[in-house]
Amino acid sequence: MTKETKERRTPLPRVIWQSVFRNPIPETDLERSSTSFTNFFLHVHPVKVNKHTLRPSYTLGLGLMSLFLFLILIVTGILLMFYYVPSTTQAYDRMLDLRGAVAFGIFLRNMHRWSAHGMVAIVFLHLCRVFLTGAYKKPREFNWVIGVVLLLLTLFMSFTGYLLPWDQLAFWAITVGTSIAGYAPLIGKQMQFVLLGDTSVGQEALLRFYVLHVAVLPAILVLGIAIHFWRIRKDGGLSRPERPRPSSTSSTPLRVLGLQGFVRSSFTKVGNTPDESVYTWPNLLIAELFVFILTVSLILVVSLLFNAPLEQPVNVMHPPNPAKAPWYFLGLQEMVSYSAFWGGIGIPGAMVAVLLAVPYLDRNPLGVGKWFAKERLLANTLFVTLVVLNLIFIVIGTFFRGPNWTFVSPF
Ligand code: HEM
């Protein structure tokens, strides 16, 4: 049978399948490499990855979880946009509609709300993992800086979304949150005005927060995440402990390959040896699928069990006592209660500046790729102390502050 006859006799469904997926389910190493190269979604990955970086105990899957939460937020957010109207006279009613009239409306809102809170927490935990494994060191310094920007964007995304239900909780949390911005010296009041489009939270603020929340910030986050991933590839994959380089007298000769690496070779990158790296297909992809299923399942379960809060409609005359910022800013609010400037601007500004500078201040190359490496005792101790202090402030603000911001016992 000639090649043409054979092709003409191939069943149509098979022809369609092959026009989309050019490679069969990979069985050989060459097919595994080829699949990673030619598939649009897979080519973000390298053909091979180092075994160490696949260990769940190393990354805890936190970076991936951050990504998947962001994807859930995009999908549920777009669906919510079909119902939501950013108007002070309609927004709250639309929330009630989601509860009562829209099929799965409340579930959709729960998923969006809990994923948003989850993303803030998980991105922060991912930052902690990167710090505590020394993964920000050369050559990953700039990816750490991009990461800090991603964390700030995540916080701002969550904060802008907080206002949209237009209930008492939203209105007063944003009133408190934006008044903290007003404490900045010289430009504080102007910044607050640009954010609110007015001197207080109202229709202009709702519209601005909406546009920031559904268009501006997600677009910047998508770009930031794309650069973050691109840098991971360019920095040679995830961090791992330095392995002793084979000496020239060793029986294994050191092979140095070009930029692309050779897929047929057992080496894909300078320094990678066959026993240390495994194919992305299926090893990394299975790990990713596992984290994806875990993240989605957790959000589904939490959304089934707990409803997103919705308080009374906005009443500008009756602030709740105390009016509290969203939980992730309660540490700031607690500090503001001691000093408006230092708590709201000075200390948080210094913390962000130090975070951005971390990889440039700590240039000791030792202790990369290991949790709590003994070479990093000082850096890790300082970091953990600051994290614990922040958490204590958040816990005090959340549970120990009653009317007029006085101390109360939650027990
Ligand atoms: C939207 C937020 C973020 C997303 C979606 C994200 C995603 C990821 C993913 C998927 C990885 C690889 C797997 C892993 O380490 O779990 C990673 C690695 C990394 N991330 Fe993030 N990340 C985010 C925020 C951050 C933040 C806040 C920082 C630190 C300030 C950071 C710094 C890094 C660094 C330095 C690496 C390389 C780690 C290594 O080589 O071991 N990322 N990120």
Short mmCIF file of N, CA and C and ligand atoms in Angstrom, two decimals, residues 53 58-68 70 119 123-124 126-131 133 135-137 140-141 143-152 154 221 225 228-229 232 235 237-240 355 369, ligand 1:
data_model
loop_
_atom_site.label_atom_id
_atom_site.label_comp_id
_atom_site.label_asym_id
_atom_site.label_seq_id
_atom_site.Cartn_x
_atom_site.Cartn_y
_atom_site.Cartn_z
N THR A 53 14.00 19.11 42.69
CA THR A 53 12.96 20.14 42.68
C THR A 53 11.56 19.55 42.60
N TYR A 58 10.05 19.92 49.12
CA TYR A 58 10.91 21.08 48.84
C TYR A 58 10.07 22.34 48.56
N THR A 59 9.22 22.29 47.54
CA THR A 59 8.45 23.50 47.19
C THR A 59 7.10 23.54 47.91
N LEU A 60 6.64 22.41 48.40
CA LEU A 60 5.30 22.25 48.99
C LEU A 60 4.20 22.61 47.99
N GLY A 61 4.59 22.75 46.73
CA GLY A 61 3.61 23.06 45.67
C GLY A 61 3.00 24.45 45.82
N LEU A 62 3.64 25.32 46.60
CA LEU A 62 2.96 26.59 46.93
C LEU A 62 2.90 27.56 45.74
N GLY A 63 3.97 27.58 44.92
CA GLY A 63 3.95 28.46 43.74
C GLY A 63 2.85 28.04 42.79
N LEU A 64 2.75 26.72 42.57
CA LEU A 64 1.71 26.21 41.67
C LEU A 64 0.33 26.51 42.22
N MET A 65 0.18 26.32 43.55
CA MET A 65 -1.13 26.60 44.15
C MET A 65 -1.50 28.06 43.94
N SER A 66 -0.52 28.97 44.08
CA SER A 66 -0.80 30.39 43.85
C SER A 66 -1.33 30.59 42.44
N LEU A 67 -0.67 29.91 41.48
CA LEU A 67 -1.09 30.04 40.08
C LEU A 67 -2.50 29.51 39.89
N PHE A 68 -2.79 28.32 40.43
CA PHE A 68 -4.10 27.72 40.21
C PHE A 68 -5.20 28.54 40.89
N PHE A 70 -5.13 31.72 41.22
CA PHE A 70 -5.31 32.87 40.33
C PHE A 70 -6.19 32.48 39.14
N MET A 119 -5.40 32.94 48.05
CA MET A 119 -4.24 33.35 47.25
C MET A 119 -3.32 34.26 48.07
N VAL A 123 0.40 32.85 48.55
CA VAL A 123 1.52 33.59 47.95
C VAL A 123 2.51 33.98 49.05
N PHE A 124 1.96 34.37 50.21
CA PHE A 124 2.84 34.73 51.32
C PHE A 124 3.65 33.51 51.80
N HIS A 126 4.44 30.98 50.02
CA HIS A 126 5.42 30.67 48.96
C HIS A 126 6.66 31.56 49.14
N LEU A 127 6.42 32.83 49.48
CA LEU A 127 7.54 33.74 49.75
C LEU A 127 8.38 33.18 50.92
N CYS A 128 7.69 32.70 51.96
CA CYS A 128 8.41 32.15 53.13
C CYS A 128 9.24 30.94 52.70
N ARG A 129 8.66 30.06 51.87
CA ARG A 129 9.40 28.86 51.44
C ARG A 129 10.65 29.29 50.65
N VAL A 130 10.47 30.28 49.75
CA VAL A 130 11.61 30.71 48.94
C VAL A 130 12.70 31.28 49.85
N PHE A 131 12.29 32.05 50.85
CA PHE A 131 13.29 32.64 51.75
C PHE A 131 13.99 31.55 52.55
N THR A 133 14.51 28.52 52.06
CA THR A 133 15.39 27.59 51.34
C THR A 133 16.51 28.36 50.62
N ALA A 135 16.34 30.36 48.25
CA ALA A 135 16.19 30.24 46.79
C ALA A 135 16.25 31.59 46.07
N TYR A 136 16.42 32.68 46.81
CA TYR A 136 16.47 33.99 46.17
C TYR A 136 17.89 34.39 45.76
N LYS A 137 18.86 33.51 46.07
CA LYS A 137 20.25 33.88 45.83
C LYS A 137 20.61 33.76 44.36
N ARG A 140 18.91 34.02 41.09
CA ARG A 140 17.45 34.21 41.16
C ARG A 140 17.06 35.52 41.83
N GLU A 141 18.03 36.44 41.99
CA GLU A 141 17.75 37.68 42.73
C GLU A 141 16.56 38.44 42.14
N ASN A 143 14.22 37.41 40.19
CA ASN A 143 12.92 36.73 40.25
C ASN A 143 12.29 36.91 41.64
N TRP A 144 13.12 37.03 42.64
CA TRP A 144 12.60 37.35 43.98
C TRP A 144 11.93 38.72 43.96
N VAL A 145 12.61 39.71 43.31
CA VAL A 145 12.05 41.06 43.24
C VAL A 145 10.70 41.03 42.51
N ILE A 146 10.65 40.28 41.41
CA ILE A 146 9.36 40.15 40.69
C ILE A 146 8.32 39.53 41.62
N GLY A 147 8.77 38.55 42.41
CA GLY A 147 7.87 37.89 43.36
C GLY A 147 7.29 38.89 44.35
N VAL A 148 8.14 39.77 44.90
CA VAL A 148 7.64 40.76 45.86
C VAL A 148 6.57 41.63 45.20
N VAL A 149 6.83 42.02 43.94
CA VAL A 149 5.84 42.83 43.22
C VAL A 149 4.53 42.02 43.06
N LEU A 150 4.66 40.72 42.77
CA LEU A 150 3.47 39.88 42.62
C LEU A 150 2.67 39.82 43.92
N LEU A 151 3.40 39.76 45.05
CA LEU A 151 2.70 39.72 46.35
C LEU A 151 1.92 41.03 46.56
N LEU A 152 2.58 42.17 46.26
CA LEU A 152 1.90 43.46 46.44
C LEU A 152 0.67 43.56 45.54
N THR A 154 -1.08 41.05 44.41
CA THR A 154 -2.10 40.14 44.93
C THR A 154 -2.88 40.83 46.05
N LEU A 221 -0.82 41.42 36.61
CA LEU A 221 -0.46 40.15 37.27
C LEU A 221 -0.12 39.05 36.24
N ILE A 225 3.37 37.25 36.17
CA ILE A 225 3.53 35.79 36.37
C ILE A 225 4.27 35.18 35.17
N HIS A 228 7.80 35.89 35.64
CA HIS A 228 8.27 35.05 36.77
C HIS A 228 8.63 33.64 36.26
N PHE A 229 7.74 33.06 35.45
CA PHE A 229 7.98 31.70 34.95
C PHE A 229 9.13 31.66 33.95
N ILE A 232 12.27 31.62 35.75
CA ILE A 232 12.60 30.31 36.36
C ILE A 232 13.36 29.46 35.33
N ASP A 235 16.82 30.91 34.70
CA ASP A 235 17.74 30.77 35.84
C ASP A 235 18.15 29.32 36.04
N GLY A 237 16.00 26.50 36.02
CA GLY A 237 15.05 25.71 36.82
C GLY A 237 15.09 26.15 38.27
N LEU A 238 14.46 25.35 39.12
CA LEU A 238 14.38 25.73 40.54
C LEU A 238 15.73 25.52 41.23
N SER A 239 15.87 26.19 42.35
CA SER A 239 17.11 26.09 43.12
C SER A 239 17.29 24.68 43.66
N ARG A 240 18.51 24.31 43.87
CA ARG A 240 18.83 23.01 44.47
C ARG A 240 20.22 23.12 45.08
N LEU A 355 12.45 43.81 51.94
CA LEU A 355 12.11 42.59 51.19
C LEU A 355 12.69 42.65 49.78
N GLY A 369 18.88 25.82 48.51
CA GLY A 369 18.25 24.54 48.13
C GLY A 369 17.96 23.62 49.30
C1 HEM B 1 1.16 35.48 41.99
C2 HEM B 1 2.12 35.07 42.77
C3 HEM B 1 3.13 33.98 42.45
C4 HEM B 1 3.03 32.89 41.62
C5 HEM B 1 1.83 32.46 40.79
C6 HEM B 1 4.29 32.19 41.70
C7 HEM B 1 4.56 30.98 41.04
C8 HEM B 1 5.76 30.29 41.19
C9 HEM B 1 5.97 28.92 40.76
C10 HEM B 1 4.92 28.02 40.08
C11 HEM B 1 7.23 28.60 41.07
C12 HEM B 1 7.91 27.24 40.85
C13 HEM B 1 7.41 26.21 41.88
C14 HEM B 1 7.50 26.59 43.33
O1 HEM B 1 8.52 27.14 43.77
O2 HEM B 1 6.51 26.35 44.06
C15 HEM B 1 7.86 29.76 41.65
C16 HEM B 1 9.19 29.86 42.03
C17 HEM B 1 9.76 31.00 42.58
N1 HEM B 1 9.09 32.08 43.07
FE1 HEM B 1 7.14 32.45 42.82
N2 HEM B 1 5.15 32.88 42.52
C18 HEM B 1 4.47 33.96 43.01
C19 HEM B 1 4.95 34.87 43.95
C20 HEM B 1 6.24 34.88 44.44
C21 HEM B 1 6.72 35.68 45.52
C22 HEM B 1 5.84 36.59 46.38
C23 HEM B 1 8.07 35.47 45.63
C24 HEM B 1 9.06 36.06 46.60
C25 HEM B 1 9.11 37.30 46.94
C26 HEM B 1 8.44 34.52 44.60
C27 HEM B 1 9.72 34.10 44.31
C28 HEM B 1 10.02 32.96 43.62
C29 HEM B 1 11.36 32.45 43.38
C30 HEM B 1 12.68 33.13 43.78
C31 HEM B 1 11.20 31.23 42.73
C32 HEM B 1 12.30 30.26 42.33
C33 HEM B 1 12.43 29.33 43.51
C34 HEM B 1 13.50 28.31 43.37
O3 HEM B 1 14.28 28.40 42.43
O4 HEM B 1 13.54 27.41 44.25
N3 HEM B 1 7.30 34.15 43.92
N4 HEM B 1 6.93 30.77 41.74
#
